[in-house]
PDB file of C-alpha atoms in Angstrom:
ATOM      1  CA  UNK A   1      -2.638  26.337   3.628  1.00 52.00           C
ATOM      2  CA  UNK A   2       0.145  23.943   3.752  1.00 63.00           C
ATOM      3  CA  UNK A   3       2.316  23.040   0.816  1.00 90.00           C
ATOM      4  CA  UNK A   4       1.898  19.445  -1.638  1.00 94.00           C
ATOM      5  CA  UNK A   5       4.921  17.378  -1.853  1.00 96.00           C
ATOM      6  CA  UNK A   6       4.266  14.870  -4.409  1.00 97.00           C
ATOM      7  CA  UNK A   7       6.360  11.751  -3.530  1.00 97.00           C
ATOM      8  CA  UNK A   8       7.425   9.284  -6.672  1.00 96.00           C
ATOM      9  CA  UNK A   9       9.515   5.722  -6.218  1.00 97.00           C
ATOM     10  CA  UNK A  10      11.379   4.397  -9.281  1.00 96.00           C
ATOM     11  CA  UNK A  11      11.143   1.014  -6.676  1.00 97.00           C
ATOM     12  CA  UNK A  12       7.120   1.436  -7.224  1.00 97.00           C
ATOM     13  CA  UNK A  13       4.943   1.179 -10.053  1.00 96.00           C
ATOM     14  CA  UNK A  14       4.432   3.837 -12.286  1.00 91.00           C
ATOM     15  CA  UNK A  15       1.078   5.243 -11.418  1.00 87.00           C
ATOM     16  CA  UNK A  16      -1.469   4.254 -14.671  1.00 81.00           C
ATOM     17  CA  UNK A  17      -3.824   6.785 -14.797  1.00 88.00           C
ATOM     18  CA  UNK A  18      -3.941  10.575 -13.490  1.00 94.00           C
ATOM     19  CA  UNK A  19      -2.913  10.808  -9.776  1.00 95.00           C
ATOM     20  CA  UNK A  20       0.209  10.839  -7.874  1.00 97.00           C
ATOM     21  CA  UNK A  21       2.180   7.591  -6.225  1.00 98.00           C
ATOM     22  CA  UNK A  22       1.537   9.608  -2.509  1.00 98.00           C
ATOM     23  CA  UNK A  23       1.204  12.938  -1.599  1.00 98.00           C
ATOM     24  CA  UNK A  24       2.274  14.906   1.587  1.00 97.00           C
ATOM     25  CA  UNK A  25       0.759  17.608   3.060  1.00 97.00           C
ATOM     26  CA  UNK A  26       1.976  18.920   6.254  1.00 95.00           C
ATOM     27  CA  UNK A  27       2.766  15.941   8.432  1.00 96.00           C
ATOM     28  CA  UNK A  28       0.603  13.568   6.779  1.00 98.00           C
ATOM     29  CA  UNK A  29       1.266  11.438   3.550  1.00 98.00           C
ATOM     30  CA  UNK A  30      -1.513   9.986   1.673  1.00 98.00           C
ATOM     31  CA  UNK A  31      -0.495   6.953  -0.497  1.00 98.00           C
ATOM     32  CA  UNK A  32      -2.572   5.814  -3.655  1.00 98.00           C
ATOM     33  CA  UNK A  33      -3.313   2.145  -3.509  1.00 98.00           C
ATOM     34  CA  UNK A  34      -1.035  -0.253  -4.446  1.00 98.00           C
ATOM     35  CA  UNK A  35      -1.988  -3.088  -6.520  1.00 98.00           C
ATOM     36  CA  UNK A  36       0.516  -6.610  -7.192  1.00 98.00           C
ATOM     37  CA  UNK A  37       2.269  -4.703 -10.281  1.00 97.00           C
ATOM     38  CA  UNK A  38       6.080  -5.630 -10.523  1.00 97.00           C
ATOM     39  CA  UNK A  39       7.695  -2.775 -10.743  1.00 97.00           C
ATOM     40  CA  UNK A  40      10.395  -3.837 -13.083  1.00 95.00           C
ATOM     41  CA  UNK A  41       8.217  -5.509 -15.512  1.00 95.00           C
ATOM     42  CA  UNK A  42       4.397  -3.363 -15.108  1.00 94.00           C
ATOM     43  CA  UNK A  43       3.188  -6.494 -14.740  1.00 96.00           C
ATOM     44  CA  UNK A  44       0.850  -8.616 -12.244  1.00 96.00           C
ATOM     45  CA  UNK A  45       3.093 -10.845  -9.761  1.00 97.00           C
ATOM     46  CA  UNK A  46       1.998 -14.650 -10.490  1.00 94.00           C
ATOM     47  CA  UNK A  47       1.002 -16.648  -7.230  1.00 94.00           C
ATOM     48  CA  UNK A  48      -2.064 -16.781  -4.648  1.00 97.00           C
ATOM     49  CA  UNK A  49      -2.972 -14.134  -2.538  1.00 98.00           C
ATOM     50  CA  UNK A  50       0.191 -14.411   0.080  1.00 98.00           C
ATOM     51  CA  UNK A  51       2.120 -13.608  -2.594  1.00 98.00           C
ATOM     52  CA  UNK A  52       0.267 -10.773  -4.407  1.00 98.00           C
ATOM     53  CA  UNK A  53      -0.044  -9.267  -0.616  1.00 98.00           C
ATOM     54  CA  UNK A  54       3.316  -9.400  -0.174  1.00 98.00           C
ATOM     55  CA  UNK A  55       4.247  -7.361  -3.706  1.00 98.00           C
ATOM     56  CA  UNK A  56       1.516  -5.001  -2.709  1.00 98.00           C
ATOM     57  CA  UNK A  57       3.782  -4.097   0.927  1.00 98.00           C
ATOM     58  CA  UNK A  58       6.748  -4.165  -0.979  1.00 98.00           C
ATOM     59  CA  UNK A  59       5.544  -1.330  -3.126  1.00 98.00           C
ATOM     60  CA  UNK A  60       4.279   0.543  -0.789  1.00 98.00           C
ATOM     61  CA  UNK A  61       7.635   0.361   1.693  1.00 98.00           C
ATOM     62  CA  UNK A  62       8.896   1.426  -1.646  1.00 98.00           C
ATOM     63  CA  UNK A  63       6.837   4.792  -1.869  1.00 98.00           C
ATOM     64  CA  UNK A  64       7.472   5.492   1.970  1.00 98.00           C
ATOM     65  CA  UNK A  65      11.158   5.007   1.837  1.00 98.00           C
ATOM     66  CA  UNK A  66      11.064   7.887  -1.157  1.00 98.00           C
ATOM     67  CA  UNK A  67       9.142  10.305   1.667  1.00 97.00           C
ATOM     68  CA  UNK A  68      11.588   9.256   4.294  1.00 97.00           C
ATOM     69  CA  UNK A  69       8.866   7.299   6.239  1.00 97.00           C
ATOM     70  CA  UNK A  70       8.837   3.486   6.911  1.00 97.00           C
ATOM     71  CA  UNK A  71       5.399   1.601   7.960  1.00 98.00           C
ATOM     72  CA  UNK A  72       6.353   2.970  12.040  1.00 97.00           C
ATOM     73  CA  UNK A  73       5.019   5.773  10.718  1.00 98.00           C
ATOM     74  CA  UNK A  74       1.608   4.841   8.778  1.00 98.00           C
ATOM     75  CA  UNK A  75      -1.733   5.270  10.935  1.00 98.00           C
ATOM     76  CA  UNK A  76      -4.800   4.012   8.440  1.00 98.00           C
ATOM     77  CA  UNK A  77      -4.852   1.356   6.237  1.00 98.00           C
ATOM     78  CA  UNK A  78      -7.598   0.151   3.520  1.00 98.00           C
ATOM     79  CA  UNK A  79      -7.733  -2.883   2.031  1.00 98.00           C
ATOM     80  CA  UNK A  80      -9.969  -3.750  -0.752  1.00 98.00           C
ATOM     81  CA  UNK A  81     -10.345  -7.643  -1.531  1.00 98.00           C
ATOM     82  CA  UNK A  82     -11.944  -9.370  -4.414  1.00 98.00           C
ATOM     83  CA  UNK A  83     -12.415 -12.246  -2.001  1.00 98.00           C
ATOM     84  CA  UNK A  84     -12.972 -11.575   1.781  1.00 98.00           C
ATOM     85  CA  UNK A  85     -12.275 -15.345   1.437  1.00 98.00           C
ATOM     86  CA  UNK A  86      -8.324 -14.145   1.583  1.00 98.00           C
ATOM     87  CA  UNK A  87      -8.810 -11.886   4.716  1.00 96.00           C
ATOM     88  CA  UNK A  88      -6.986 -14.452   7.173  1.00 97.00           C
ATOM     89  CA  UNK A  89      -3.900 -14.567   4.366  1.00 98.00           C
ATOM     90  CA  UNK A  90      -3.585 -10.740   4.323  1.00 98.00           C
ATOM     91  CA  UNK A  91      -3.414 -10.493   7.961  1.00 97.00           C
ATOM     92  CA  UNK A  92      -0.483 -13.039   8.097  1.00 97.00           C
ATOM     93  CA  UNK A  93       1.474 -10.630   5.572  1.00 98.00           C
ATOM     94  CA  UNK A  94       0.615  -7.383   7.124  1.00 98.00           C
ATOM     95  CA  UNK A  95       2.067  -8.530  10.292  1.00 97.00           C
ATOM     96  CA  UNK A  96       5.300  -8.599   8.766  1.00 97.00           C
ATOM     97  CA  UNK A  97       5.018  -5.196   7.874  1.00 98.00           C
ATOM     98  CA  UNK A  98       4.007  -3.384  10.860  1.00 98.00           C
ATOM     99  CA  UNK A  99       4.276  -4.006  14.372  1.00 95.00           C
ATOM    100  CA  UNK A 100       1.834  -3.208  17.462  1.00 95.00           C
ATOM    101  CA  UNK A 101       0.110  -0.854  18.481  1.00 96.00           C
ATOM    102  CA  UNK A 102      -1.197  -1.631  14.642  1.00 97.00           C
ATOM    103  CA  UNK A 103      -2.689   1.413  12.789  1.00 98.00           C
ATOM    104  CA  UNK A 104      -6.257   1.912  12.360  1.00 98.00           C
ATOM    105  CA  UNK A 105      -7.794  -0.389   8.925  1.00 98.00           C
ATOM    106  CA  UNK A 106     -10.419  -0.950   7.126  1.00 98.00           C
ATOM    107  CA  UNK A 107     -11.386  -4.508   4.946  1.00 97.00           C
ATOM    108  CA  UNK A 108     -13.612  -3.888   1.803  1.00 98.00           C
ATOM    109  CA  UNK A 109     -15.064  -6.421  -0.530  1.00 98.00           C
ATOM    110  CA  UNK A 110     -14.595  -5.228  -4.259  1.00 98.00           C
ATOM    111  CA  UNK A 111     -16.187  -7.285  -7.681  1.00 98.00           C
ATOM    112  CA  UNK A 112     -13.135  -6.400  -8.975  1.00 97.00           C
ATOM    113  CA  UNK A 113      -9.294  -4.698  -9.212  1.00 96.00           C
ATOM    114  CA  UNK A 114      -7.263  -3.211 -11.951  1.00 92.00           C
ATOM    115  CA  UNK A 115      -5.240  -5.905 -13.862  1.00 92.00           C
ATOM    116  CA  UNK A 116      -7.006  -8.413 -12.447  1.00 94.00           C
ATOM    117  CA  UNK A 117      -5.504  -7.902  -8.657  1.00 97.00           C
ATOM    118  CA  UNK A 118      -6.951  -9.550  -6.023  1.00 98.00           C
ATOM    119  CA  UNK A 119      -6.193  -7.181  -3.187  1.00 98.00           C
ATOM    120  CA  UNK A 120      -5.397  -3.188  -3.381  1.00 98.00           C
ATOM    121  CA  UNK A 121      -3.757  -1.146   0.063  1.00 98.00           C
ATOM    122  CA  UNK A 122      -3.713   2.541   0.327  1.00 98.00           C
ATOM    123  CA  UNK A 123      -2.044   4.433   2.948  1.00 98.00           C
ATOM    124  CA  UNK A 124      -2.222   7.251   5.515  1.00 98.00           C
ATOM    125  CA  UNK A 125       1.216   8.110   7.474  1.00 98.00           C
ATOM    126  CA  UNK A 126       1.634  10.967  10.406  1.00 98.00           C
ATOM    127  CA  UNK A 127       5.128  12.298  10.261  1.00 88.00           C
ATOM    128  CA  UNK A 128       5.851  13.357  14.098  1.00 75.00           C
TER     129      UNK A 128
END
């Protein structure tokens, strides 16, 4: 059985409730989702969805960077949505984050998001 590494970011939010900011196991790191939390203040990000999508990258570059991985390196991503309304927004930003060939993703409608978020993005990254 392969060893845990549990992987923490000062640059991310602290995690609010009993799990880890990512763990790594092997070659593979499994980030918790992210939600729009400034890490600086633990508080939502003000603005629309472009904006909260871009906090929620931010902190999860954030988490990667403390593993020693970058978004190169990520091969799942799911994105939960309180409005599939805002799907076409969160494409725009994730394609400043990662380049092609684009890892595998799901899109999942949610009724709702801690703090009020309006989108959530958890992680899966292969180390070669």
């Amino acid at each position: 059985m392969s060893s845990r590494r549990i992987i923490h970011s000062e640059q991310a939010p602290k995690a609010i409730g009993p799990y880890s900011q990512a763990v790594q196991v092997g070659n593979t790191l499994y980030l918790s989702g992210q939600t729009p939390i400034d890490p600086a203040t633990g508080e939502l990000v003000p603005g629309d969805i472009g904006v909260q999508a871009r906090q929620v990258f931010e902190n999860l570059s954030a988490v990667l960077a403390a593993a020693g991985a970058g978004f190169d390196q990520v091969v799942r991503v799911g994105i939960y949505l309180t409005d599939l309304g805002n799907f076409a927004v969160v494409n725009e930003v994730m394609k400043q984050y990662f380049r092609e060939p684009y890892p595998a993703r799901s899109t999942i409608g949610v009724a709702a998001l801690p703090k009020a978020a309006q989108v959530e993005i958890d992680l899966v990254a292969v180390f070669d």
